[in-house]
XYZ file of C-alpha atoms in Angstrom:
680
model
C 29.440 23.791 -15.717
C 28.382 20.274 -14.462
C 31.388 18.419 -14.966
C 31.921 14.641 -15.153
C 34.729 12.436 -14.354
C 37.326 11.540 -17.436
C 36.122 8.581 -18.985
C 38.621 5.547 -18.535
C 39.235 6.715 -14.846
C 38.672 3.519 -13.668
C 40.576 0.359 -14.452
C 39.156 -2.837 -16.140
C 39.966 -4.446 -13.332
C 38.540 -2.217 -10.627
C 35.184 -1.953 -13.008
C 34.742 -5.822 -12.693
C 34.847 -5.514 -8.707
C 32.597 -2.640 -8.765
C 30.036 -4.630 -10.813
C 30.158 -7.950 -8.754
C 29.729 -5.748 -5.705
C 26.394 -4.799 -7.079
C 25.542 -8.444 -8.142
C 26.495 -9.605 -4.774
C 24.447 -7.174 -2.618
C 21.221 -7.761 -5.296
C 21.333 -11.471 -4.579
C 22.095 -11.178 -0.977
C 19.343 -9.000 -0.426
C 16.598 -10.793 -2.621
C 17.733 -13.863 -0.756
C 17.606 -12.491 2.650
C 14.006 -10.966 1.983
C 13.054 -14.266 0.039
C 11.389 -11.513 -2.683
C 12.824 -9.201 -5.066
C 14.146 -9.207 -8.536
C 17.561 -10.105 -8.745
C 18.069 -10.621 -12.429
C 18.239 -6.717 -13.630
C 20.645 -5.502 -11.204
C 22.964 -8.392 -11.996
C 22.384 -7.392 -15.863
C 23.004 -3.985 -15.689
C 25.909 -4.110 -13.374
C 28.487 -2.934 -15.771
C 25.956 -0.334 -16.973
C 26.049 1.125 -13.593
C 29.426 1.365 -13.446
C 29.854 3.436 -16.457
C 27.385 5.973 -15.472
C 27.600 6.193 -11.941
C 31.339 5.575 -11.965
C 32.626 7.899 -14.815
C 29.437 10.428 -15.718
C 26.910 10.777 -12.910
C 27.423 14.415 -11.036
C 26.113 14.629 -7.731
C 26.871 14.997 -4.105
C 26.062 11.538 -1.762
C 26.400 14.061 1.314
C 23.571 16.391 -0.203
C 20.991 14.384 -2.205
C 19.059 17.810 -3.005
C 21.798 19.676 -4.503
C 20.078 21.964 -6.965
C 22.346 21.096 -9.832
C 22.914 17.564 -9.451
C 22.422 14.916 -12.339
C 18.554 13.259 -11.934
C 18.770 9.534 -11.846
C 15.704 7.681 -12.543
C 15.390 3.667 -11.999
C 11.948 3.216 -14.671
C 12.398 -0.602 -14.181
C 12.014 -0.285 -10.220
C 11.692 -3.642 -9.832
C 15.324 -4.263 -10.054
C 15.494 -1.767 -7.035
C 18.500 -3.332 -5.575
C 20.619 -1.611 -8.394
C 19.769 1.440 -7.190
C 20.259 0.742 -3.494
C 23.431 -0.768 -3.846
C 24.781 2.227 -5.787
C 23.534 4.671 -3.042
C 25.376 2.738 -0.401
C 28.543 2.304 -2.090
C 28.633 5.712 -3.425
C 28.332 7.394 -0.057
C 24.558 8.347 0.539
C 23.250 7.672 3.927
C 21.778 4.056 3.569
C 23.884 2.055 5.703
C 24.438 -1.798 5.034
C 21.757 -2.363 7.407
C 19.242 -1.092 5.353
C 20.277 -3.408 2.503
C 20.017 -6.453 5.124
C 16.503 -4.948 5.991
C 15.098 -4.955 2.108
C 11.883 -5.036 1.459
C 11.120 -5.010 5.124
C 8.733 -3.093 7.325
C 10.412 0.448 8.568
C 13.123 0.058 6.083
C 14.548 2.412 3.942
C 14.988 -0.194 0.972
C 10.939 -0.742 -0.070
C 10.408 -3.258 -2.547
C 10.384 -0.441 -5.045
C 12.485 2.979 -4.990
C 9.853 5.463 -3.189
C 10.936 9.062 -3.282
C 10.909 10.443 0.386
C 12.000 7.260 1.761
C 15.206 6.598 0.489
C 18.025 9.449 0.378
C 18.864 9.642 -3.436
C 15.679 8.342 -4.586
C 14.543 11.048 -7.310
C 10.981 9.511 -8.086
C 9.115 6.407 -6.962
C 8.752 3.773 -9.683
C 7.489 0.356 -10.315
C 4.567 0.706 -12.579
C 6.443 0.508 -15.508
C 7.060 3.437 -17.808
C 6.419 5.798 -15.738
C 9.772 6.661 -14.807
C 10.578 7.441 -18.434
C 7.785 9.989 -18.069
C 9.042 11.572 -15.042
C 11.972 11.683 -16.593
C 10.893 14.031 -19.529
C 9.268 16.359 -17.096
C 12.671 16.600 -14.929
C 14.433 17.087 -18.400
C 11.626 19.582 -19.240
C 12.182 21.305 -15.758
C 15.642 21.649 -16.227
C 15.583 23.181 -19.991
C 12.894 25.976 -19.113
C 14.910 26.483 -15.681
C 18.222 27.036 -17.745
C 16.730 29.361 -20.379
C 15.024 31.384 -17.644
C 17.989 31.901 -15.248
C 21.010 31.136 -16.686
C 22.926 34.274 -17.699
C 26.292 34.384 -20.396
C 28.906 32.875 -18.351
C 26.686 31.543 -15.284
C 25.277 28.461 -16.137
C 23.847 27.701 -13.014
C 21.304 25.169 -14.332
C 23.223 22.735 -15.881
C 22.491 19.018 -15.655
C 21.443 16.157 -17.605
C 18.646 13.220 -16.851
C 19.769 9.600 -16.976
C 16.763 7.146 -16.723
C 17.094 3.273 -17.037
C 14.330 1.207 -18.361
C 13.902 -1.970 -19.531
C 11.382 -4.216 -21.852
C 8.405 -3.498 -19.569
C 8.629 -0.209 -19.815
C 9.249 0.058 -23.376
C 5.707 -1.980 -24.119
C 3.641 0.287 -21.893
C 1.959 2.653 -24.038
C 3.102 5.607 -21.993
C 6.471 4.897 -23.451
C 5.275 6.048 -26.678
C 3.429 9.576 -25.146
C 6.635 10.615 -22.983
C 9.163 9.627 -25.638
C 7.297 11.397 -28.491
C 6.956 14.669 -26.343
C 10.808 14.309 -25.533
C 12.261 14.852 -28.975
C 9.390 17.495 -30.011
C 10.699 19.682 -26.972
C 14.346 18.650 -27.949
C 15.440 17.725 -24.696
C 19.116 17.198 -25.506
C 20.327 16.392 -21.963
C 17.795 13.397 -21.432
C 19.625 9.929 -21.726
C 17.579 6.600 -21.769
C 19.453 3.582 -21.045
C 17.434 0.777 -22.330
C 18.322 -2.774 -20.844
C 17.516 -4.823 -23.724
C 18.103 -8.776 -22.434
C 15.106 -10.221 -24.174
C 13.151 -11.299 -21.107
C 10.068 -10.718 -18.982
C 8.464 -12.219 -16.468
C 6.630 -14.615 -18.863
C 9.747 -15.724 -20.760
C 11.243 -14.736 -23.680
C 10.024 -11.273 -25.126
C 10.262 -12.425 -28.996
C 6.954 -13.697 -28.728
C 5.005 -10.756 -27.710
C 7.617 -7.643 -28.255
C 9.002 -7.510 -31.803
C 9.165 -4.070 -31.982
C 12.551 -2.407 -33.975
C 13.264 -0.228 -31.013
C 16.107 1.741 -32.383
C 13.694 2.722 -35.788
C 10.847 3.383 -33.350
C 13.039 5.769 -31.201
C 14.399 7.082 -34.589
C 10.974 8.069 -36.028
C 10.488 10.124 -33.002
C 13.583 12.107 -33.360
C 15.684 10.834 -30.770
C 19.601 10.305 -31.183
C 19.787 6.444 -30.969
C 23.088 4.890 -29.980
C 23.817 1.057 -30.286
C 23.104 -1.569 -29.750
C 26.363 -1.662 -27.397
C 27.375 -4.508 -25.207
C 26.051 -4.107 -22.038
C 28.505 -5.976 -20.142
C 31.394 -3.713 -21.664
C 32.055 -1.103 -19.138
C 34.047 1.085 -21.749
C 31.495 0.470 -24.676
C 28.672 1.668 -22.387
C 30.936 4.668 -20.939
C 31.420 5.939 -24.722
C 27.847 5.947 -25.644
C 27.208 7.876 -22.807
C 29.842 10.481 -23.816
C 28.444 10.366 -27.040
C 24.617 11.493 -25.980
C 26.485 14.574 -24.757
C 27.238 15.951 -28.409
C 23.956 15.364 -29.447
C 21.232 18.075 -29.871
C 18.232 15.611 -29.268
C 17.326 13.185 -26.319
C 19.418 9.830 -26.745
C 18.510 6.141 -26.365
C 21.455 3.744 -25.561
C 20.203 0.594 -26.636
C 22.343 -2.138 -24.458
C 22.210 -5.585 -24.908
C 22.445 -7.387 -21.722
C 21.895 -10.828 -20.358
C 19.557 -10.621 -17.216
C 21.073 -12.074 -13.744
C 24.588 -12.190 -15.429
C 26.756 -14.037 -13.219
C 24.556 -16.943 -12.227
C 25.353 -20.123 -13.930
C 21.830 -21.518 -13.706
C 19.765 -18.863 -13.805
C 21.578 -16.299 -16.123
C 19.145 -15.248 -19.352
C 16.217 -16.747 -17.944
C 13.189 -15.573 -16.456
C 14.125 -17.473 -13.508
C 16.512 -14.630 -12.970
C 13.665 -12.093 -13.119
C 11.589 -12.060 -10.204
C 12.603 -14.712 -7.218
C 15.386 -15.384 -5.219
C 18.377 -17.270 -6.617
C 18.512 -20.039 -3.699
C 21.339 -20.802 -1.299
C 22.975 -23.059 -3.837
C 22.914 -20.973 -6.952
C 24.302 -17.925 -4.975
C 26.869 -20.124 -3.829
C 27.749 -20.869 -7.652
C 27.476 -17.459 -8.709
C 29.946 -16.515 -6.170
C 32.331 -18.882 -7.462
C 31.812 -17.918 -11.110
C 32.448 -13.858 -10.282
C 35.183 -14.844 -7.855
C 33.364 -12.881 -5.063
C 34.810 -15.054 -1.978
C 33.427 -12.827 0.512
C 30.666 -13.572 3.001
C 27.063 -12.015 2.313
C 26.451 -8.052 2.518
C 30.613 -8.178 2.915
C 32.244 -5.502 0.481
C 36.181 -5.025 0.850
C 37.544 -1.609 1.186
C 39.158 -1.387 -2.202
C 35.360 -1.710 -3.371
C 34.243 0.846 -1.282
C 36.946 3.132 -2.085
C 36.581 2.685 -6.130
C 32.814 3.331 -5.356
C 33.271 6.477 -3.227
C 31.917 9.320 -4.871
C 31.709 11.683 -1.624
C 34.874 13.598 -2.097
C 34.184 14.489 -5.947
C 31.031 15.281 -5.089
C 31.992 17.659 -2.293
C 33.852 19.247 -4.785
C 31.255 19.631 -7.697
C 29.006 21.009 -5.285
C 31.455 23.634 -4.024
C 32.449 24.588 -7.225
C 28.820 25.439 -8.179
C 28.152 27.018 -4.721
C 31.158 29.263 -5.786
C 29.470 30.217 -9.104
C 26.007 30.684 -7.823
C 27.546 32.980 -5.113
C 29.042 34.836 -8.068
C 25.873 34.758 -9.875
C 23.892 36.191 -6.626
C 25.948 39.344 -6.759
C 25.692 39.691 -10.268
C 21.828 38.938 -10.300
C 20.633 39.191 -6.949
C 16.839 39.505 -8.071
C 16.901 36.072 -10.506
C 19.200 34.273 -7.577
C 16.443 35.163 -5.305
C 13.426 34.206 -7.449
C 15.757 30.816 -8.304
C 15.978 29.990 -4.828
C 12.357 31.012 -3.918
C 11.076 28.590 -6.258
C 13.421 25.686 -5.543
C 11.878 26.317 -1.723
C 8.226 25.979 -2.942
C 7.594 29.468 -1.102
C 4.748 31.752 -2.487
C 5.703 35.067 -3.656
C 4.466 38.155 -1.386
C 1.860 39.459 -3.790
C -0.052 36.330 -3.839
C -1.942 36.673 -0.711
C -3.088 40.032 -1.367
C -3.935 38.904 -5.131
C -6.161 36.433 -4.048
C -7.684 38.185 -1.464
C -8.491 40.840 -4.180
C -9.784 38.185 -6.451
C -12.421 36.501 -3.923
C -13.950 39.770 -3.283
C -13.804 40.781 -6.767
C -15.803 37.488 -7.354
C -18.316 38.141 -4.843
C -18.755 41.770 -6.332
C -19.907 40.282 -10.138
C -21.508 37.711 -8.896
C -21.180 36.238 -12.545
C -23.151 33.434 -13.451
C -20.407 31.120 -15.330
C -19.339 27.635 -15.666
C -16.892 26.600 -12.951
C -14.154 25.616 -15.699
C -14.723 29.316 -16.707
C -14.040 29.958 -12.985
C -10.798 28.134 -12.914
C -9.704 30.308 -16.093
C -10.445 33.348 -14.237
C -8.773 32.306 -10.959
C -5.571 31.643 -13.443
C -5.769 34.879 -14.862
C -6.064 36.394 -11.404
C -3.206 34.435 -9.824
C -0.787 32.975 -12.554
C 0.767 36.540 -13.255
C 2.132 36.283 -9.747
C 3.148 33.097 -9.929
C 6.070 32.630 -12.385
C 6.135 28.874 -11.629
C 3.150 27.962 -13.154
C 3.929 25.567 -15.753
C 0.510 23.748 -17.222
C -1.966 22.966 -19.930
C -4.171 20.462 -21.782
C -4.286 17.322 -23.662
C -5.179 18.931 -26.987
C -8.654 20.365 -25.028
C -7.276 24.204 -24.237
C -10.369 25.534 -25.467
C -12.337 23.373 -23.501
C -10.818 22.977 -20.386
C -9.996 26.957 -20.362
C -6.538 25.912 -18.905
C -4.517 29.108 -20.534
C -4.664 32.883 -19.354
C -4.521 35.483 -21.994
C -0.812 36.530 -20.989
C 0.640 32.972 -21.068
C 2.515 32.074 -23.874
C 3.062 28.709 -25.738
C 5.728 26.896 -25.160
C 7.487 25.844 -28.805
C 10.455 23.777 -29.570
C 12.108 26.562 -31.252
C 11.937 28.716 -28.061
C 11.293 27.007 -25.036
C 10.426 29.659 -22.361
C 6.160 29.728 -22.747
C 4.095 28.581 -19.663
C 1.541 26.798 -21.309
C 1.989 23.603 -22.506
C 0.300 21.677 -25.358
C 0.533 18.178 -24.518
C -1.384 16.675 -27.542
C -3.882 13.425 -26.781
C -1.620 12.560 -24.210
C -3.421 12.141 -20.837
C -1.250 9.312 -19.193
C 1.662 10.855 -20.256
C 1.066 14.573 -19.806
C 0.206 13.757 -15.896
C 3.337 11.470 -15.247
C 5.479 14.324 -17.197
C 3.863 16.538 -14.559
C 5.235 14.587 -11.942
C 8.145 14.580 -13.047
C 8.175 18.423 -13.311
C 7.306 18.554 -9.850
C 9.855 16.341 -8.566
C 12.536 18.277 -10.232
C 11.641 21.323 -8.734
C 11.060 25.216 -9.741
C 7.830 24.936 -11.354
C 4.050 24.124 -10.178
C 2.526 22.042 -12.691
C -0.932 21.256 -13.999
C -2.682 19.518 -16.265
C -6.207 19.319 -17.797
C -8.408 17.213 -19.862
C -11.728 16.309 -19.436
C -12.838 14.362 -16.385
C -13.757 10.965 -17.876
C -10.213 10.899 -19.244
C -8.977 10.738 -15.874
C -9.382 7.312 -16.313
C -6.280 7.365 -19.095
C -3.982 9.027 -16.473
C -5.047 7.416 -13.126
C -1.958 5.810 -12.368
C 0.114 9.012 -12.756
C -2.548 10.380 -10.459
C -2.299 8.000 -7.880
C 1.574 7.881 -7.695
C 1.406 11.998 -7.469
C -0.752 11.598 -4.242
C 2.052 8.423 -3.409
C 4.981 10.818 -3.541
C 3.339 13.703 -1.986
C 3.949 16.015 -5.058
C 2.149 19.224 -5.664
C 0.382 18.500 -9.109
C -2.850 20.218 -10.012
C -5.289 18.462 -12.253
C -7.764 20.261 -13.994
C -10.831 18.000 -14.828
C -13.444 19.682 -16.640
C -16.841 18.456 -18.051
C -17.691 17.116 -14.708
C -20.855 15.155 -14.884
C -23.905 14.777 -17.049
C -24.059 18.143 -17.230
C -22.050 17.771 -20.169
C -24.952 16.851 -22.311
C -25.126 15.829 -25.424
C -21.664 14.296 -26.208
C -23.445 11.232 -23.880
C -22.627 8.515 -21.702
C -18.934 7.965 -23.481
C -18.029 11.227 -22.034
C -20.326 12.100 -18.681
C -18.334 11.272 -15.589
C -20.482 9.988 -13.359
C -18.377 7.480 -11.127
C -14.896 9.655 -11.749
C -15.418 12.490 -8.641
C -16.274 9.359 -6.102
C -13.444 7.253 -7.862
C -10.650 10.008 -7.105
C -11.866 10.692 -3.445
C -10.847 7.281 -2.920
C -7.013 7.873 -3.795
C -5.118 8.474 -0.543
C -3.817 11.864 -0.132
C -5.660 13.255 -3.206
C -7.470 16.304 -2.296
C -10.425 16.951 -4.632
C -12.715 19.898 -4.976
C -15.829 19.852 -6.982
C -16.756 24.050 -6.773
C -20.112 25.733 -6.865
C -19.333 28.870 -8.283
C -16.319 31.337 -8.927
C -15.719 32.338 -5.066
C -15.182 28.342 -4.327
C -13.313 27.981 -7.644
C -10.827 30.578 -6.426
C -10.309 28.908 -3.222
C -9.753 25.416 -4.751
C -7.161 26.787 -6.752
C -5.880 28.452 -4.356
C -5.732 25.603 -1.769
C -4.397 23.224 -4.622
C -1.443 26.021 -4.947
C -0.555 26.284 -1.141
C -0.559 22.446 -0.660
C 2.691 21.213 -0.555
C 1.613 17.418 0.574
C 0.427 16.283 -2.360
C -1.508 16.595 -5.425
C -5.016 18.059 -6.265
C -8.134 17.629 -8.547
C -10.447 19.924 -9.478
C -13.886 18.736 -11.166
C -15.354 21.547 -13.134
C -18.458 21.844 -14.959
C -18.831 22.731 -18.621
C -22.492 24.299 -18.009
C -23.038 27.622 -16.602
C -23.837 27.797 -12.751
C -25.092 30.951 -10.530
C -23.176 32.447 -8.148
C -24.784 31.699 -4.978
C -24.764 34.545 -2.184
C -23.225 33.254 1.239
C -22.302 35.151 5.005
C -19.113 33.347 5.122
C -15.660 34.183 4.026
C -12.771 32.413 2.375
C -11.918 30.845 5.223
C -15.073 28.603 5.638
C -14.809 27.427 2.129
C -11.234 26.677 2.944
C -12.560 23.839 5.559
C -13.837 21.800 2.656
C -17.447 22.465 3.512
C -19.803 24.875 5.287
C -23.043 26.290 5.878
C -23.878 28.229 2.570
C -27.506 28.958 3.143
C -28.885 28.564 6.795
C -32.148 27.605 7.652
C -34.752 30.316 8.213
C -34.814 30.760 12.154
C -31.744 29.418 12.405
C -30.281 25.639 12.822
C -32.712 25.314 15.746
C -35.712 25.608 13.334
C -33.922 23.435 10.903
C -35.709 19.981 9.881
C -32.957 18.482 7.840
C -29.396 19.407 6.222
C -29.146 19.467 2.557
C -25.475 18.749 1.339
C -24.506 19.568 -2.287
C -21.527 19.964 -4.234
C -20.513 22.004 -7.372
C -23.447 22.416 -9.671
C -25.834 20.537 -7.921
C -25.430 23.840 -4.853
C -27.996 25.659 -6.885
C -30.444 22.838 -6.905
C -30.248 22.619 -3.394
C -30.740 26.826 -2.435
C -33.798 26.344 -4.910
C -35.173 23.327 -2.895
C -34.577 25.245 0.376
C -36.601 28.289 -1.036
C -39.303 25.931 -2.151
C -39.058 23.978 1.246
C -39.457 27.234 3.198
C -42.524 28.612 1.262
C -44.272 25.104 2.622
C -43.155 26.319 6.082
C -40.042 23.419 6.276
C -36.758 24.836 7.271
C -33.597 23.719 6.020
C -30.183 24.039 6.526
C -28.015 23.958 3.021
C -24.333 22.797 3.306
C -22.051 23.040 0.227
C -19.296 20.372 0.301
C -16.756 21.442 -2.278
C -14.320 19.286 -0.912
C -15.026 16.110 1.086
C -11.233 15.171 1.316
C -10.326 18.672 2.980
C -13.708 18.454 5.401
C -12.752 14.997 6.481
C -9.572 16.462 7.783
C -11.569 18.895 10.069
C -11.820 18.434 14.095
C -14.747 16.562 15.022
C -16.386 20.263 16.657
C -16.357 21.741 13.204
C -17.747 18.583 11.549
C -20.584 18.675 13.945
C -21.344 22.591 13.377
C -21.843 21.622 9.963
C -23.817 18.401 10.274
C -25.658 18.639 13.605
C -26.523 15.592 15.215
C -30.319 14.458 15.143
C -31.094 16.052 12.109
C -31.836 13.977 8.621
C -29.533 14.520 6.015
C -30.354 14.758 2.120
C -27.162 14.765 -0.339
C -27.320 15.609 -4.068
C -24.449 15.310 -6.473
C -24.686 14.256 -10.195
C -22.681 11.144 -10.015
C -23.021 7.735 -8.159
C -24.787 7.304 -4.838
C -22.608 5.062 -2.708
C -19.815 7.329 -1.968
C -22.642 9.754 0.476
C -24.165 7.222 2.764
C -21.187 8.080 5.049
C -22.393 11.541 5.546
C -26.233 10.630 5.193
C -26.607 7.681 7.025
C -29.203 5.185 7.077
C -32.108 7.819 7.803
C -31.073 10.133 5.191
C -31.127 10.035 1.617
C -29.140 10.492 -1.816
C -29.989 11.736 -5.100
C -27.509 10.792 -7.846
C -26.626 8.938 -10.764
C -25.853 5.179 -10.549
C -26.358 4.318 -14.196
C -23.929 5.548 -17.569
C -25.721 9.191 -18.667
C -27.637 9.863 -21.612
C -27.247 12.040 -24.816
C -29.343 14.553 -24.582
C -29.076 18.748 -23.515
C -27.922 18.565 -19.937
C -31.435 20.206 -18.382
C -33.087 16.880 -19.943
C -30.541 14.895 -18.893
C -30.752 16.408 -15.363
C -34.731 16.085 -15.303
C -34.566 12.392 -16.543
C -32.256 11.219 -13.826
C -34.577 13.070 -11.350
C -31.883 15.775 -10.132
C -34.722 18.160 -10.158
C -35.754 20.957 -7.547
C -38.796 19.306 -7.623
C -37.517 15.970 -6.990
C -35.268 17.009 -4.135
C -37.991 18.751 -2.382
C -40.115 15.371 -2.310
C -37.288 13.573 -1.273
C -36.482 15.701 1.782
C -40.277 15.815 3.065
C -40.121 11.787 2.730
C -36.881 12.007 4.787
C -38.448 14.263 7.416
C -41.801 12.143 7.635
C -39.736 9.321 7.842
C -37.929 10.354 11.004
C -41.438 11.434 12.239
C -42.462 7.615 12.451
């Protein structure tokens, strides 16, 4: 269904001018900003002509067309290549935006950013992640096609193209992502490698001597080349060849960085700095481009213009989908719902029933088990749920009973075995979310979130709905010791802007945390879940209170007016706070207990609600089995924090908790000391 222009549709003369337009716009924009990377766009110009001029199926008038090919610039420092292409082919990116490259408020930031520039599919710049995102997009395409296509109705039929450079190849995530791409037989994934032999420090032969072709053949990829990256017809032929493969394809294109620049071509000097006025003048002469900065002749615009062809492609697909909708109305409706990211009608009822059931059962389970119970309840109503674990399924409990595993010989399951690839897993999940049609989640131990941290950050930056399931959340892990006991990780995740973090106390809070993550369309969510079992805590509030991030889980005897202090706790330590409340009550000291499963959500509440939960004038004591620094913004100088400011210890969990003073007795003593201090 996804038609491409016929190879050879452009004359050689036209192709030269199209490529030189990219070179000129790249060097002019970087020079104007006095910042940027002109070398890569200048070196990949002919590759861009071959791909965008002869193969890429897209519609500049509708960057969100469901069946468009996906284009990812993994080597995102060369962002002017993509901006030039978007402008020239007819996207809503006027020349003035190129003039304002890297300036405040422009739609042409230093690296491509999803949601800012029309036509940019993902935010790139941290090298290698664009490749992993592309794997996620290609996976989503393949799974959606298997689920929704019918004989004669290939409504999901598009390719994913990703450009990448030496830096992407050197980053370890490229191994994780490329290995999985072949395992999953993502035959519509095409990676074009800009093999120019130059990175910021100079010639890469001194630190990068891999046999890249053999490396990718070992993964199981179809490898084409090396080809001359400055020969449009050669690149065109290589891309056409990829379409006959049953495996992902790597096209190795030999190029010269800064091609066209007499004094900088082939040198690291073309990589990350403006060429300078004199060199730009020399380059204009060398490539026969006698035009003023930011000026493109009409015939070159006409050669690049993809609006009519794009509109025709989308119209043809729209007609196909209309016929599909008439023949398969239920499937068409479900397809549209999932692309719109709306939840099915039954979801709310199932969630409410699950919360009520959890309150009724009052089970003492680990919150990782509570998470699996949440999946058991919610996933059957959400066919878009797609996720798994980095070789820790039995520990993360990310598989529900009716979930089938995704396998290469029949991609249809909703549970993904990622193997030991935390970084690749999370970046691939980001790509799945960006593609649309699925709600991805990814699981590992909380301590291994460090491996994946930049992918988590990118999910937050791109405002993507991805759920990161992190179990074994504290020193409660016990015998595995400090290498696996996460003490700083919950607090560090809370520092990522736009990342919601939940550390629930029991089954009820875990259900609400999952629901909040599922319903959140503006960003990712991290769930920090325990290995050890915790009791269910009775509460007089409904799920709505939990959804606000913090609430009074156990009021002081006689009400807040009788309270002498407020105890704030999260996760497994809520039980300790409630038990301390009882012990203090026996001493005639009334205290309020606040459960704060999500500080990030609570921080977004209005001032009145915050004050109703944490009243002014009452001293506060916080307890969490992690670093203490984070909590001082809530307890302030008059309060106290019980936590762990060193690495953990290898011993059974109760012994480790006692060693670090996370006990009812120490909490009671700490509260008493804080109250006494306030009397002085």
